[in-house]
DNA sequence: CGTCCGGATGTCGCTATGTGACATCACTCG
DNA sequence: CGAGTGATGTCACATAGCGACATCCGGACG
């Protein structure tokens, strides 16, 4: 947490121009070229013109180089949930739609490439799961700050996150063209249909 | 996958009496005594009277020693979902209740100890997330085998899993005494309440 | 009975992860 | 100009995880 969403100190900006950013870029390139497991932290550092040890000072982990955006997502999510009066589930869904519009909308290709990398490595999948979980915790906390009880907040968050995941999977899948935000709204409606009808025997 | 749910070959049973089981037990003890990160694979193997290399032949990972039960959970879950005619969400919830009764009911203390270990280590949390995810994938597949479409199956599974997680958290928390199965039913009802009311502005 | 076979285990060695301790270097401030 | 501060590099090290090879056991078979 500490070293991961700091960005970089103002002081250091001209000293080493965006070391963190260069490492992220180098990692992304190498992961695409050789795959995650075939890439060494030393390789990444070398391509960025830095040392292995510097990488570990800026990222806690080899995996973290791929997940720097999650801090930003959390900000948007928490703010959106905090600023609305809608019911818990609706608030979370709306927050995810806002993330979709502000952070993902015009980056389909980039997101697809990133997703391909993640899907190629179990380790990265685990990390993504953890990031998602910590995002969820933040959203739940924001909901609770609005006066909701723990269980309601958790259920709303998790349901909203599920909706997002399904919509995201559709969006990232090849051949999709609908905007993510619209997909989220659709999936949310489907969820309601499934959970609200307690009976049905096909 | 390959070496992890094999159990142990019949042939080897008397050859090395339950090497796998002894390693699991040794790992569990050591994780409780010193913590996960302070425990070395060599330590675990030594306590079981075996070699580090043998550990890696039976488990893919240091973490895997704690997650051998998940194969069994998957079996019960898939079977329960397959054998029922109920609607997707109900089917998943019912399956989790069955798991609760058959696999967790009389092991509260053990489950608590295990949970404490997992919560003390981010690495283990990630692995648990992954296990949960793979369980979910299996359930979704079982649902699809019943003729449901991908999205419905996924939403039902994920919602059911969310219900389980919340109920499980309540059950494991100190001071709880209600049976897990009952808690699951309660939480499922709460989820319905949240998602089925599209409007509300407090 | 002896021998040979196959699977389980041990041994050795190696690469890569991640970290602590210490040295350096550039820049800034007094 | 000298001291201090923060970013970086260097070195050493414990551990994870894995490939290759040696070994050892019980059982099948002549």
PDB file of N, CA and C in Angstrom, chain B residues 133-190:
ATOM      1  N   UNK B 133     -12.474 -18.812  -6.435  1.00  0.00           N
ATOM      2  CA  UNK B 133     -12.765 -18.560  -7.835  1.00  0.00           C
ATOM      3  C   UNK B 133     -12.878 -19.841  -8.633  1.00  0.00           C
ATOM      4  N   UNK B 134     -12.011 -20.790  -8.348  1.00  0.00           N
ATOM      5  CA  UNK B 134     -12.063 -22.013  -9.135  1.00  0.00           C
ATOM      6  C   UNK B 134     -13.268 -22.858  -8.741  1.00  0.00           C
ATOM      7  N   UNK B 135     -13.642 -22.771  -7.454  1.00  0.00           N
ATOM      8  CA  UNK B 135     -14.893 -23.387  -7.027  1.00  0.00           C
ATOM      9  C   UNK B 135     -16.058 -22.789  -7.812  1.00  0.00           C
ATOM     10  N   UNK B 136     -16.060 -21.482  -7.898  1.00  0.00           N
ATOM     11  CA  UNK B 136     -17.138 -20.792  -8.599  1.00  0.00           C
ATOM     12  C   UNK B 136     -17.200 -21.231 -10.054  1.00  0.00           C
ATOM     13  N   UNK B 137     -16.037 -21.366 -10.663  1.00  0.00           N
ATOM     14  CA  UNK B 137     -16.024 -21.786 -12.065  1.00  0.00           C
ATOM     15  C   UNK B 137     -16.657 -23.158 -12.219  1.00  0.00           C
ATOM     16  N   UNK B 138     -16.354 -24.042 -11.280  1.00  0.00           N
ATOM     17  CA  UNK B 138     -16.920 -25.392 -11.353  1.00  0.00           C
ATOM     18  C   UNK B 138     -18.433 -25.352 -11.200  1.00  0.00           C
ATOM     19  N   UNK B 139     -18.901 -24.535 -10.268  1.00  0.00           N
ATOM     20  CA  UNK B 139     -20.345 -24.435 -10.064  1.00  0.00           C
ATOM     21  C   UNK B 139     -21.022 -23.852 -11.304  1.00  0.00           C
ATOM     22  N   UNK B 140     -20.399 -22.827 -11.858  1.00  0.00           N
ATOM     23  CA  UNK B 140     -20.961 -22.233 -13.062  1.00  0.00           C
ATOM     24  C   UNK B 140     -21.053 -23.258 -14.183  1.00  0.00           C
ATOM     25  N   UNK B 141     -20.028 -24.054 -14.325  1.00  0.00           N
ATOM     26  CA  UNK B 141     -20.041 -25.090 -15.358  1.00  0.00           C
ATOM     27  C   UNK B 141     -21.178 -26.073 -15.117  1.00  0.00           C
ATOM     28  N   UNK B 142     -21.358 -26.443 -13.847  1.00  0.00           N
ATOM     29  CA  UNK B 142     -22.428 -27.385 -13.527  1.00  0.00           C
ATOM     30  C   UNK B 142     -23.794 -26.791 -13.865  1.00  0.00           C
ATOM     31  N   UNK B 143     -23.921 -25.514 -13.601  1.00  0.00           N
ATOM     32  CA  UNK B 143     -25.175 -24.825 -13.913  1.00  0.00           C
ATOM     33  C   UNK B 143     -25.412 -24.803 -15.428  1.00  0.00           C
ATOM     34  N   UNK B 144     -24.348 -24.536 -16.147  1.00  0.00           N
ATOM     35  CA  UNK B 144     -24.470 -24.489 -17.601  1.00  0.00           C
ATOM     36  C   UNK B 144     -24.816 -25.865 -18.166  1.00  0.00           C
ATOM     37  N   UNK B 145     -24.326 -26.886 -17.496  1.00  0.00           N
ATOM     38  CA  UNK B 145     -24.651 -28.239 -17.945  1.00  0.00           C
ATOM     39  C   UNK B 145     -26.148 -28.507 -17.797  1.00  0.00           C
ATOM     40  N   UNK B 146     -26.797 -27.722 -16.966  1.00  0.00           N
ATOM     41  CA  UNK B 146     -28.245 -27.857 -16.818  1.00  0.00           C
ATOM     42  C   UNK B 146     -28.984 -27.051 -17.875  1.00  0.00           C
ATOM     43  N   UNK B 147     -28.257 -26.404 -18.741  1.00  0.00           N
ATOM     44  CA  UNK B 147     -28.891 -25.690 -19.839  1.00  0.00           C
ATOM     45  C   UNK B 147     -28.998 -24.185 -19.665  1.00  0.00           C
ATOM     46  N   UNK B 148     -28.435 -23.657 -18.585  1.00  0.00           N
ATOM     47  CA  UNK B 148     -28.514 -22.211 -18.374  1.00  0.00           C
ATOM     48  C   UNK B 148     -27.471 -21.485 -19.214  1.00  0.00           C
ATOM     49  N   UNK B 149     -27.756 -20.241 -19.536  1.00  0.00           N
ATOM     50  CA  UNK B 149     -26.779 -19.486 -20.317  1.00  0.00           C
ATOM     51  C   UNK B 149     -25.676 -18.959 -19.423  1.00  0.00           C
ATOM     52  N   UNK B 150     -24.574 -18.629 -20.034  1.00  0.00           N
ATOM     53  CA  UNK B 150     -23.363 -18.227 -19.329  1.00  0.00           C
ATOM     54  C   UNK B 150     -23.599 -17.118 -18.298  1.00  0.00           C
ATOM     55  N   UNK B 151     -24.254 -16.069 -18.722  1.00  0.00           N
ATOM     56  CA  UNK B 151     -24.432 -14.933 -17.813  1.00  0.00           C
ATOM     57  C   UNK B 151     -25.280 -15.298 -16.603  1.00  0.00           C
ATOM     58  N   UNK B 152     -26.380 -15.958 -16.844  1.00  0.00           N
ATOM     59  CA  UNK B 152     -27.239 -16.360 -15.724  1.00  0.00           C
ATOM     60  C   UNK B 152     -26.483 -17.265 -14.761  1.00  0.00           C
ATOM     61  N   UNK B 153     -25.794 -18.233 -15.326  1.00  0.00           N
ATOM     62  CA  UNK B 153     -25.052 -19.159 -14.486  1.00  0.00           C
ATOM     63  C   UNK B 153     -24.012 -18.417 -13.645  1.00  0.00           C
ATOM     64  N   UNK B 154     -23.278 -17.518 -14.271  1.00  0.00           N
ATOM     65  CA  UNK B 154     -22.246 -16.771 -13.550  1.00  0.00           C
ATOM     66  C   UNK B 154     -22.846 -15.906 -12.447  1.00  0.00           C
ATOM     67  N   UNK B 155     -23.894 -15.199 -12.778  1.00  0.00           N
ATOM     68  CA  UNK B 155     -24.501 -14.318 -11.779  1.00  0.00           C
ATOM     69  C   UNK B 155     -25.047 -15.117 -10.597  1.00  0.00           C
ATOM     70  N   UNK B 156     -25.678 -16.223 -10.891  1.00  0.00           N
ATOM     71  CA  UNK B 156     -26.214 -17.044  -9.803  1.00  0.00           C
ATOM     72  C   UNK B 156     -25.078 -17.551  -8.922  1.00  0.00           C
ATOM     73  N   UNK B 157     -24.035 -18.045  -9.554  1.00  0.00           N
ATOM     74  CA  UNK B 157     -22.899 -18.568  -8.798  1.00  0.00           C
ATOM     75  C   UNK B 157     -22.271 -17.496  -7.927  1.00  0.00           C
ATOM     76  N   UNK B 158     -21.983 -16.361  -8.553  1.00  0.00           N
ATOM     77  CA  UNK B 158     -21.291 -15.310  -7.806  1.00  0.00           C
ATOM     78  C   UNK B 158     -22.155 -14.768  -6.673  1.00  0.00           C
ATOM     79  N   UNK B 159     -23.421 -14.623  -6.937  1.00  0.00           N
ATOM     80  CA  UNK B 159     -24.301 -14.139  -5.875  1.00  0.00           C
ATOM     81  C   UNK B 159     -24.350 -15.146  -4.741  1.00  0.00           C
ATOM     82  N   UNK B 160     -24.468 -16.392  -5.096  1.00  0.00           N
ATOM     83  CA  UNK B 160     -24.487 -17.434  -4.077  1.00  0.00           C
ATOM     84  C   UNK B 160     -23.196 -17.448  -3.284  1.00  0.00           C
ATOM     85  N   UNK B 161     -22.089 -17.291  -3.987  1.00  0.00           N
ATOM     86  CA  UNK B 161     -20.796 -17.290  -3.314  1.00  0.00           C
ATOM     87  C   UNK B 161     -20.688 -16.097  -2.360  1.00  0.00           C
ATOM     88  N   UNK B 162     -21.218 -14.972  -2.791  1.00  0.00           N
ATOM     89  CA  UNK B 162     -21.205 -13.785  -1.929  1.00  0.00           C
ATOM     90  C   UNK B 162     -21.988 -14.045  -0.654  1.00  0.00           C
ATOM     91  N   UNK B 163     -23.146 -14.626  -0.826  1.00  0.00           N
ATOM     92  CA  UNK B 163     -23.971 -14.977   0.336  1.00  0.00           C
ATOM     93  C   UNK B 163     -23.179 -15.882   1.276  1.00  0.00           C
ATOM     94  N   UNK B 164     -22.544 -16.874   0.685  1.00  0.00           N
ATOM     95  CA  UNK B 164     -21.774 -17.792   1.514  1.00  0.00           C
ATOM     96  C   UNK B 164     -20.666 -17.066   2.273  1.00  0.00           C
ATOM     97  N   UNK B 165     -19.939 -16.226   1.557  1.00  0.00           N
ATOM     98  CA  UNK B 165     -18.823 -15.514   2.204  1.00  0.00           C
ATOM     99  C   UNK B 165     -19.285 -14.697   3.395  1.00  0.00           C
ATOM    100  N   UNK B 166     -20.384 -13.977   3.208  1.00  0.00           N
ATOM    101  CA  UNK B 166     -20.881 -13.137   4.299  1.00  0.00           C
ATOM    102  C   UNK B 166     -21.322 -14.000   5.473  1.00  0.00           C
ATOM    103  N   UNK B 167     -22.056 -15.052   5.166  1.00  0.00           N
ATOM    104  CA  UNK B 167     -22.531 -15.942   6.228  1.00  0.00           C
ATOM    105  C   UNK B 167     -21.355 -16.595   6.946  1.00  0.00           C
ATOM    106  N   UNK B 168     -20.398 -17.016   6.151  1.00  0.00           N
ATOM    107  CA  UNK B 168     -19.205 -17.661   6.700  1.00  0.00           C
ATOM    108  C   UNK B 168     -18.460 -16.718   7.632  1.00  0.00           C
ATOM    109  N   UNK B 169     -18.337 -15.486   7.198  1.00  0.00           N
ATOM    110  CA  UNK B 169     -17.642 -14.502   8.035  1.00  0.00           C
ATOM    111  C   UNK B 169     -18.349 -14.344   9.376  1.00  0.00           C
ATOM    112  N   UNK B 170     -19.662 -14.318   9.331  1.00  0.00           N
ATOM    113  CA  UNK B 170     -20.425 -14.209  10.585  1.00  0.00           C
ATOM    114  C   UNK B 170     -20.211 -15.423  11.467  1.00  0.00           C
ATOM    115  N   UNK B 171     -20.212 -16.565  10.823  1.00  0.00           N
ATOM    116  CA  UNK B 171     -20.110 -17.827  11.567  1.00  0.00           C
ATOM    117  C   UNK B 171     -18.751 -17.964  12.241  1.00  0.00           C
ATOM    118  N   UNK B 172     -17.721 -17.608  11.502  1.00  0.00           N
ATOM    119  CA  UNK B 172     -16.362 -17.746  12.017  1.00  0.00           C
ATOM    120  C   UNK B 172     -16.055 -16.707  13.087  1.00  0.00           C
ATOM    121  N   UNK B 173     -16.697 -15.570  12.987  1.00  0.00           N
ATOM    122  CA  UNK B 173     -16.433 -14.495  13.937  1.00  0.00           C
ATOM    123  C   UNK B 173     -16.686 -14.980  15.355  1.00  0.00           C
ATOM    124  N   UNK B 174     -15.840 -14.540  16.285  1.00  0.00           N
ATOM    125  CA  UNK B 174     -16.006 -14.985  17.674  1.00  0.00           C
ATOM    126  C   UNK B 174     -17.369 -14.577  18.213  1.00  0.00           C
ATOM    127  N   UNK B 175     -17.956 -15.465  18.990  1.00  0.00           N
ATOM    128  CA  UNK B 175     -19.225 -15.142  19.628  1.00  0.00           C
ATOM    129  C   UNK B 175     -20.448 -15.588  18.856  1.00  0.00           C
ATOM    130  N   UNK B 176     -20.227 -16.184  17.696  1.00  0.00           N
ATOM    131  CA  UNK B 176     -21.381 -16.663  16.944  1.00  0.00           C
ATOM    132  C   UNK B 176     -21.735 -18.067  17.406  1.00  0.00           C
ATOM    133  N   UNK B 177     -23.013 -18.428  17.296  1.00  0.00           N
ATOM    134  CA  UNK B 177     -23.354 -19.790  17.661  1.00  0.00           C
ATOM    135  C   UNK B 177     -24.372 -20.409  16.709  1.00  0.00           C
ATOM    136  N   UNK B 178     -25.025 -19.597  15.888  1.00  0.00           N
ATOM    137  CA  UNK B 178     -25.994 -20.157  14.949  1.00  0.00           C
ATOM    138  C   UNK B 178     -25.279 -21.043  13.944  1.00  0.00           C
ATOM    139  N   UNK B 179     -25.945 -22.103  13.507  1.00  0.00           N
ATOM    140  CA  UNK B 179     -25.350 -22.983  12.501  1.00  0.00           C
ATOM    141  C   UNK B 179     -25.134 -22.241  11.186  1.00  0.00           C
ATOM    142  N   UNK B 180     -24.043 -22.546  10.522  1.00  0.00           N
ATOM    143  CA  UNK B 180     -23.712 -21.877   9.268  1.00  0.00           C
ATOM    144  C   UNK B 180     -24.842 -21.973   8.257  1.00  0.00           C
ATOM    145  N   UNK B 181     -25.458 -23.134   8.212  1.00  0.00           N
ATOM    146  CA  UNK B 181     -26.523 -23.345   7.240  1.00  0.00           C
ATOM    147  C   UNK B 181     -27.661 -22.332   7.420  1.00  0.00           C
ATOM    148  N   UNK B 182     -28.003 -22.062   8.670  1.00  0.00           N
ATOM    149  CA  UNK B 182     -29.055 -21.085   8.931  1.00  0.00           C
ATOM    150  C   UNK B 182     -28.621 -19.679   8.540  1.00  0.00           C
ATOM    151  N   UNK B 183     -27.393 -19.364   8.840  1.00  0.00           N
ATOM    152  CA  UNK B 183     -26.895 -18.036   8.497  1.00  0.00           C
ATOM    153  C   UNK B 183     -26.964 -17.808   6.989  1.00  0.00           C
ATOM    154  N   UNK B 184     -26.622 -18.849   6.234  1.00  0.00           N
ATOM    155  CA  UNK B 184     -26.681 -18.723   4.782  1.00  0.00           C
ATOM    156  C   UNK B 184     -28.091 -18.374   4.340  1.00  0.00           C
ATOM    157  N   UNK B 185     -29.067 -19.046   4.887  1.00  0.00           N
ATOM    158  CA  UNK B 185     -30.454 -18.766   4.506  1.00  0.00           C
ATOM    159  C   UNK B 185     -30.826 -17.325   4.832  1.00  0.00           C
ATOM    160  N   UNK B 186     -30.392 -16.869   5.989  1.00  0.00           N
ATOM    161  CA  UNK B 186     -30.695 -15.489   6.382  1.00  0.00           C
ATOM    162  C   UNK B 186     -30.105 -14.477   5.410  1.00  0.00           C
ATOM    163  N   UNK B 187     -28.821 -14.675   5.112  1.00  0.00           N
ATOM    164  CA  UNK B 187     -28.131 -13.723   4.260  1.00  0.00           C
ATOM    165  C   UNK B 187     -28.721 -13.727   2.846  1.00  0.00           C
ATOM    166  N   UNK B 188     -29.106 -14.896   2.374  1.00  0.00           N
ATOM    167  CA  UNK B 188     -29.726 -14.968   1.052  1.00  0.00           C
ATOM    168  C   UNK B 188     -30.974 -14.092   1.005  1.00  0.00           C
ATOM    169  N   UNK B 189     -31.733 -14.133   2.078  1.00  0.00           N
ATOM    170  CA  UNK B 189     -32.941 -13.304   2.128  1.00  0.00           C
ATOM    171  C   UNK B 189     -32.574 -11.822   2.102  1.00  0.00           C
ATOM    172  N   UNK B 190     -31.531 -11.477   2.800  1.00  0.00           N
ATOM    173  CA  UNK B 190     -31.106 -10.065   2.818  1.00  0.00           C
ATOM    174  C   UNK B 190     -30.691  -9.601   1.426  1.00  0.00           C
TER     175      UNK B 190
END
